mmCIF file of C-alpha atoms in Angstrom:
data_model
loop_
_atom_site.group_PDB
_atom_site.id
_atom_site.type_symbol
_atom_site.label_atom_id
_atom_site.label_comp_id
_atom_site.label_asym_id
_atom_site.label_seq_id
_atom_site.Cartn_x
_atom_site.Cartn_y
_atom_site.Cartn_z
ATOM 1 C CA UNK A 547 68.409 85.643 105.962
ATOM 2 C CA UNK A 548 67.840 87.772 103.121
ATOM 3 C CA UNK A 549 70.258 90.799 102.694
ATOM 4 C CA UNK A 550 67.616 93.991 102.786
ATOM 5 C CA UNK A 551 67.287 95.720 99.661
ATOM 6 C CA UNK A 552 68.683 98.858 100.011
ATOM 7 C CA UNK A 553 71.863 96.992 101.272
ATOM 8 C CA UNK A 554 71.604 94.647 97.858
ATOM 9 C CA UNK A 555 71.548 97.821 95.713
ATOM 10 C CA UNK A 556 74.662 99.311 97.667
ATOM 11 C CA UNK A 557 76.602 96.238 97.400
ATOM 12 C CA UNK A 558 75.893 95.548 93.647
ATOM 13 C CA UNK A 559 76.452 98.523 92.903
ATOM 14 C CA UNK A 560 80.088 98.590 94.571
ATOM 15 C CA UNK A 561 81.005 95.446 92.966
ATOM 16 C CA UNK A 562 80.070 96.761 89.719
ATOM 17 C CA UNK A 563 81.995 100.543 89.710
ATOM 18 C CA UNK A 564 84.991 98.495 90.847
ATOM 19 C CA UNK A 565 85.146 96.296 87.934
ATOM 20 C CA UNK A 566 83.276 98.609 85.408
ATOM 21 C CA UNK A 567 83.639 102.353 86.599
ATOM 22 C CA UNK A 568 80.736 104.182 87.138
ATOM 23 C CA UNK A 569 80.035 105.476 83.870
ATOM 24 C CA UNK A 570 80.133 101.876 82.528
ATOM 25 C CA UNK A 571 77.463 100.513 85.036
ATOM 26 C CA UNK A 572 74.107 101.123 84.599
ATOM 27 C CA UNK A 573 71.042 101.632 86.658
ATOM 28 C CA UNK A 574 69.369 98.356 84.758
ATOM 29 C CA UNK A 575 72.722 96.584 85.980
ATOM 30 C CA UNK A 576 72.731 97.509 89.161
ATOM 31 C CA UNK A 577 68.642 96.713 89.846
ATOM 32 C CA UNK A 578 69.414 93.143 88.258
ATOM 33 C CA UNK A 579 72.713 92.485 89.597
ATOM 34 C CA UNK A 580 70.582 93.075 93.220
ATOM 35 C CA UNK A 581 67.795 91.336 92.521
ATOM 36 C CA UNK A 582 65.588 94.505 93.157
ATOM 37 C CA UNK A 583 62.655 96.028 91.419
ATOM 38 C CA UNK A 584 63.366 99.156 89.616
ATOM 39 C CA UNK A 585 61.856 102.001 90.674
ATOM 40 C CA UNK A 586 63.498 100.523 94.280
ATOM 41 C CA UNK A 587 67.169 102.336 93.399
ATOM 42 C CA UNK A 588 64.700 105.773 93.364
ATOM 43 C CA UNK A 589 63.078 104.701 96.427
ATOM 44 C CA UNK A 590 66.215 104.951 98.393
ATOM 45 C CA UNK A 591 67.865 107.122 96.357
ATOM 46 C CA UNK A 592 66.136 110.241 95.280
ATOM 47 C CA UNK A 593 69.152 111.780 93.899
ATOM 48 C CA UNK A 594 69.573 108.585 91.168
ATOM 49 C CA UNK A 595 72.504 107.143 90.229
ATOM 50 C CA UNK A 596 74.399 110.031 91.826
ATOM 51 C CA UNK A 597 73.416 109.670 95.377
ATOM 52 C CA UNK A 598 74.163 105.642 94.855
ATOM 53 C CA UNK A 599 77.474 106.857 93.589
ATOM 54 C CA UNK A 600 77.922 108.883 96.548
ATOM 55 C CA UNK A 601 76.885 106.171 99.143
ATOM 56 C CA UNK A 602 78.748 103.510 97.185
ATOM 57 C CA UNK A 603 82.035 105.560 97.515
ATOM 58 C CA UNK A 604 81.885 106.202 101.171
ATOM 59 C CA UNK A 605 80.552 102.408 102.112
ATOM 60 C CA UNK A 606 83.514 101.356 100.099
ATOM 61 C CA UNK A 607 85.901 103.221 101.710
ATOM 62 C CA UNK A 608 84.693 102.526 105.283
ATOM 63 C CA UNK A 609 85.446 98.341 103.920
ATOM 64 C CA UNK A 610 88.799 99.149 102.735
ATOM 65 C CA UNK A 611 89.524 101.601 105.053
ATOM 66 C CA UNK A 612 89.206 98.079 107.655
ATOM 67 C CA UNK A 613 92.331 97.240 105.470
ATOM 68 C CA UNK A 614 94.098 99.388 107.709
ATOM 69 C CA UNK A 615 93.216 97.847 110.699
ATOM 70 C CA UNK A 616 94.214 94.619 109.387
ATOM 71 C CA UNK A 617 97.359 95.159 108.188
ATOM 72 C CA UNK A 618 98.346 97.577 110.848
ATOM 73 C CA UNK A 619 97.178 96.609 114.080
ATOM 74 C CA UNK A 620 98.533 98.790 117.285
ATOM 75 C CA UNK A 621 102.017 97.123 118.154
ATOM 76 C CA UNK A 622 102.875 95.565 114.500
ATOM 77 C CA UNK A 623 106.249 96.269 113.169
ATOM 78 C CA UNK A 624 105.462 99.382 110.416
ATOM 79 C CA UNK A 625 107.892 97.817 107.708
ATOM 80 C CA UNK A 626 106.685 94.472 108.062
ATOM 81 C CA UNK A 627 102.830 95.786 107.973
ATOM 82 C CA UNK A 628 103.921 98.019 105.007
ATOM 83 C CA UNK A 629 105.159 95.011 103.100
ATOM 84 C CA UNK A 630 102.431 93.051 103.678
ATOM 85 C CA UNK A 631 99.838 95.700 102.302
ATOM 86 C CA UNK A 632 101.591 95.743 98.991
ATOM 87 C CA UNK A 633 101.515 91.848 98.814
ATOM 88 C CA UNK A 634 98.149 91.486 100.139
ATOM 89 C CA UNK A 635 96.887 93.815 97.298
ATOM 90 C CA UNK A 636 99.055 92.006 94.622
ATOM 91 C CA UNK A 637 97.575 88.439 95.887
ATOM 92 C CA UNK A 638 94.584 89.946 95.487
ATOM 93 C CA UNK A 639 94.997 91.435 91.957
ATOM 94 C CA UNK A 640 96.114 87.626 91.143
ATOM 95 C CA UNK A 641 93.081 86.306 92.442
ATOM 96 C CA UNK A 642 90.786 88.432 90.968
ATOM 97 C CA UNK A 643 92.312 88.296 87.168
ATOM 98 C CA UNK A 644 93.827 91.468 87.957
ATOM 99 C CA UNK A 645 89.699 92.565 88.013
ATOM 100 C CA UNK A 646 89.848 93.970 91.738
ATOM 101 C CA UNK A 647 91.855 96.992 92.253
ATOM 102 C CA UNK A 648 90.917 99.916 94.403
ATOM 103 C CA UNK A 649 87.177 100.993 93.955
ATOM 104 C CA UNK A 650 87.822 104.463 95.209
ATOM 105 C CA UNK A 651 90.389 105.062 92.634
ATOM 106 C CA UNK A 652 88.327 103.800 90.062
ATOM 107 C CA UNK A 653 85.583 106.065 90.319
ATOM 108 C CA UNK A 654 87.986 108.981 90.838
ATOM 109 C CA UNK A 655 89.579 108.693 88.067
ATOM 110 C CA UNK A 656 86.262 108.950 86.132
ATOM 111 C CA UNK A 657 84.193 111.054 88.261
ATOM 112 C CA UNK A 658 87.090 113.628 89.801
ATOM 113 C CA UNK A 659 86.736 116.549 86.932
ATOM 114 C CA UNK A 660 82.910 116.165 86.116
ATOM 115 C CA UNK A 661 80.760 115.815 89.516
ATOM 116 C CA UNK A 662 82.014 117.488 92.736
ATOM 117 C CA UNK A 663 79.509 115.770 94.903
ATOM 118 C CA UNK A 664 81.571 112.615 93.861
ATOM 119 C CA UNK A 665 85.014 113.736 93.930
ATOM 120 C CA UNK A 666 84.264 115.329 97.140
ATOM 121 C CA UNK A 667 83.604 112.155 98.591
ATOM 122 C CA UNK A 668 86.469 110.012 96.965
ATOM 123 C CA UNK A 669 88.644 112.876 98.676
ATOM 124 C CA UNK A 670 87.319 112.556 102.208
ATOM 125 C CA UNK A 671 87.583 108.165 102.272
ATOM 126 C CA UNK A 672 91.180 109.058 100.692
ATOM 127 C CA UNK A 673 92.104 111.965 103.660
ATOM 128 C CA UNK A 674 90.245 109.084 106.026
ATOM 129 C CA UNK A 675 92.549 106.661 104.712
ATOM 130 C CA UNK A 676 95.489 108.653 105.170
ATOM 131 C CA UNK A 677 95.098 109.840 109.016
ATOM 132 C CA UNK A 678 94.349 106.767 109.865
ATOM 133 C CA UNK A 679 97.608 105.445 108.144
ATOM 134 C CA UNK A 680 99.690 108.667 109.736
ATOM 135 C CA UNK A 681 97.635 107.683 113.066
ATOM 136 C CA UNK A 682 99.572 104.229 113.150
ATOM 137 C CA UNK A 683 102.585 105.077 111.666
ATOM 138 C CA UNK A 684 102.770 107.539 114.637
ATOM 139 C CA UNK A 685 102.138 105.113 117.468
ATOM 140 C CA UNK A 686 105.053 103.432 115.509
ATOM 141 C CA UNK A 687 107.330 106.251 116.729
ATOM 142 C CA UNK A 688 107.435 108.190 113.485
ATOM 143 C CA UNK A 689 106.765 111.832 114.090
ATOM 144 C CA UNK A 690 103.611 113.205 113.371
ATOM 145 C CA UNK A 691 104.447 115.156 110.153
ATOM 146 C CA UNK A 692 106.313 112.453 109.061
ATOM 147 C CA UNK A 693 103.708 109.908 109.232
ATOM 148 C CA UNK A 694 101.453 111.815 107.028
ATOM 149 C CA UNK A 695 103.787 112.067 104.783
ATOM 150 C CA UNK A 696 104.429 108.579 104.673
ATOM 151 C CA UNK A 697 100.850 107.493 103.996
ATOM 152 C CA UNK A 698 100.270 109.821 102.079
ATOM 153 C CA UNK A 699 103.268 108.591 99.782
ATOM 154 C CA UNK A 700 102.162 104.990 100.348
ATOM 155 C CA UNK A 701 98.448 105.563 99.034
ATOM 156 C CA UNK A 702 99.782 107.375 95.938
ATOM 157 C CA UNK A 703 102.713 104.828 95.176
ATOM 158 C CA UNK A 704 99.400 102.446 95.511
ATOM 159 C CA UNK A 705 97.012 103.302 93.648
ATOM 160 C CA UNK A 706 99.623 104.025 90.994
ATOM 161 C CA UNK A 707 101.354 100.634 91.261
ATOM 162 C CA UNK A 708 96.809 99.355 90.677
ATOM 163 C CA UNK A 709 97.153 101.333 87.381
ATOM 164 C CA UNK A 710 100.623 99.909 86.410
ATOM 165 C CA UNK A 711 99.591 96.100 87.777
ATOM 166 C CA UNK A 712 96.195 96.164 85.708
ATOM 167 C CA UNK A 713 97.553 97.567 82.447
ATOM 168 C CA UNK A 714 100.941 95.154 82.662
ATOM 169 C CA UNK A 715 98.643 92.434 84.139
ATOM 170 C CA UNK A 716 101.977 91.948 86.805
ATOM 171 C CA UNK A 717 102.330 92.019 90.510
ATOM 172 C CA UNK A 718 105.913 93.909 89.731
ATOM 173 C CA UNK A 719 104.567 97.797 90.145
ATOM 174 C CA UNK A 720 103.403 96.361 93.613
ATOM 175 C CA UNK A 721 106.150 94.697 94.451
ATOM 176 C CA UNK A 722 108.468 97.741 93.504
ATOM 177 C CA UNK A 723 106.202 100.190 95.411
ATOM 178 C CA UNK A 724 105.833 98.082 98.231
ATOM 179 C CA UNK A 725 109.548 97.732 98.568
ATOM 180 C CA UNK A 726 110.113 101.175 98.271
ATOM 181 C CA UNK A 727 107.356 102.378 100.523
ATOM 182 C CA UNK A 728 108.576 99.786 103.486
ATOM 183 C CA UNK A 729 112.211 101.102 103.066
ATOM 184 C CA UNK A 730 110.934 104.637 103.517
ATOM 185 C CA UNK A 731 108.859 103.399 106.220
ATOM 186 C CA UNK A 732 112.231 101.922 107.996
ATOM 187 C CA UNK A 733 114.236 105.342 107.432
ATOM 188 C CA UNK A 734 111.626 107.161 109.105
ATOM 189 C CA UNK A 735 111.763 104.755 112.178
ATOM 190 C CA UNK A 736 115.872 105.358 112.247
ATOM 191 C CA UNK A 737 115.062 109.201 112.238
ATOM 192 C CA UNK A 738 112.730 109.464 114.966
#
């Protein structure tokens, strides 16, 4: 079954601002790379590039927000799940030629001082990101204020250890981070 348009567009288009930004994509990329005709990226976005960027940012976060879920199911042990985030994203930095980092942070980075529309949405996946985070590392035990905290120091140790692994082309600032991030994870769990 063919993947609708609009849905083509959307994914293309995430794939692409991952690995490119989303200055360095553009709209003739993102029709091709979707097999779409043109003036289709107007048709279901008005707004241009823009509102693509805007979608793109919030689809993407809603997929790696699943992440999550995955890695931190109700019940799991909190320093085991933490560890296996971090390794999960280096394997996957490994896999990927160190290509395939976080697409949210990508586009931040870029987009964060120049467009609000887009910086206000990499902010709300991030803040989604984090209470869900805080909302499992609470059902862990960890108190509420503490939780947020914690994912909140997780997501920035992260996306910083992305920046690190890409530039070094190493696993290492994951592995670091990750180690550091489940050991704060298993202090918090002592201190409940």
């Amino acid at each position: 079954m063919a993947t609708p348009t609009r849905e083509r567009i959307v994914q293309s288009s995430a794939e692409l601002f991952r690995r490119q930004g989303f200055t360095g994509t553009g709209v003739k990329q993102i029709v091709a790379e979707a097999s779409a005709p043109f003036g289709s990226l107007y048709h279901f976005f008005p707004g241009g590039k823009e509102q693509l960027g805007e979608e793109v940012i919030r689809w993407s976060g809603a997929l790696y927000g699943q992440l999550i879920d995955i890695f931190f199911p109700p019940g799991a042990d909190p320093v085991t799940a933490t560890r296996a985030f971090f390794e999960g994203a280096a394997q996957t930095l490994v896999e990927t030629d160190f290509a395939d980092a976080c697409p949210i942070a990508t586009v931040a980075l870029e987009v964060s001082s120049t467009n609000e529309p887009m910086r206000q949405a990499c902010a709300e996946v991030f803040e989604g990101w984090v209470a869900l985070a805080s909302e499992r590392l609470s059902a862990a035990g960890i108190s509420r204020a503490r939780s947020r905290r914690l994912a909140m120091s997780m997501l920035c140790s992260l996306e910083g250890a992305f920046v690190l692994a890409r530039a070094m082309r190493s696993t290492e600032p994951l592995q670091v981070a990750g180690a550091a991030c489940a050991q704060a994870v298993r202090e918090a769990r002592r201190r409940r």
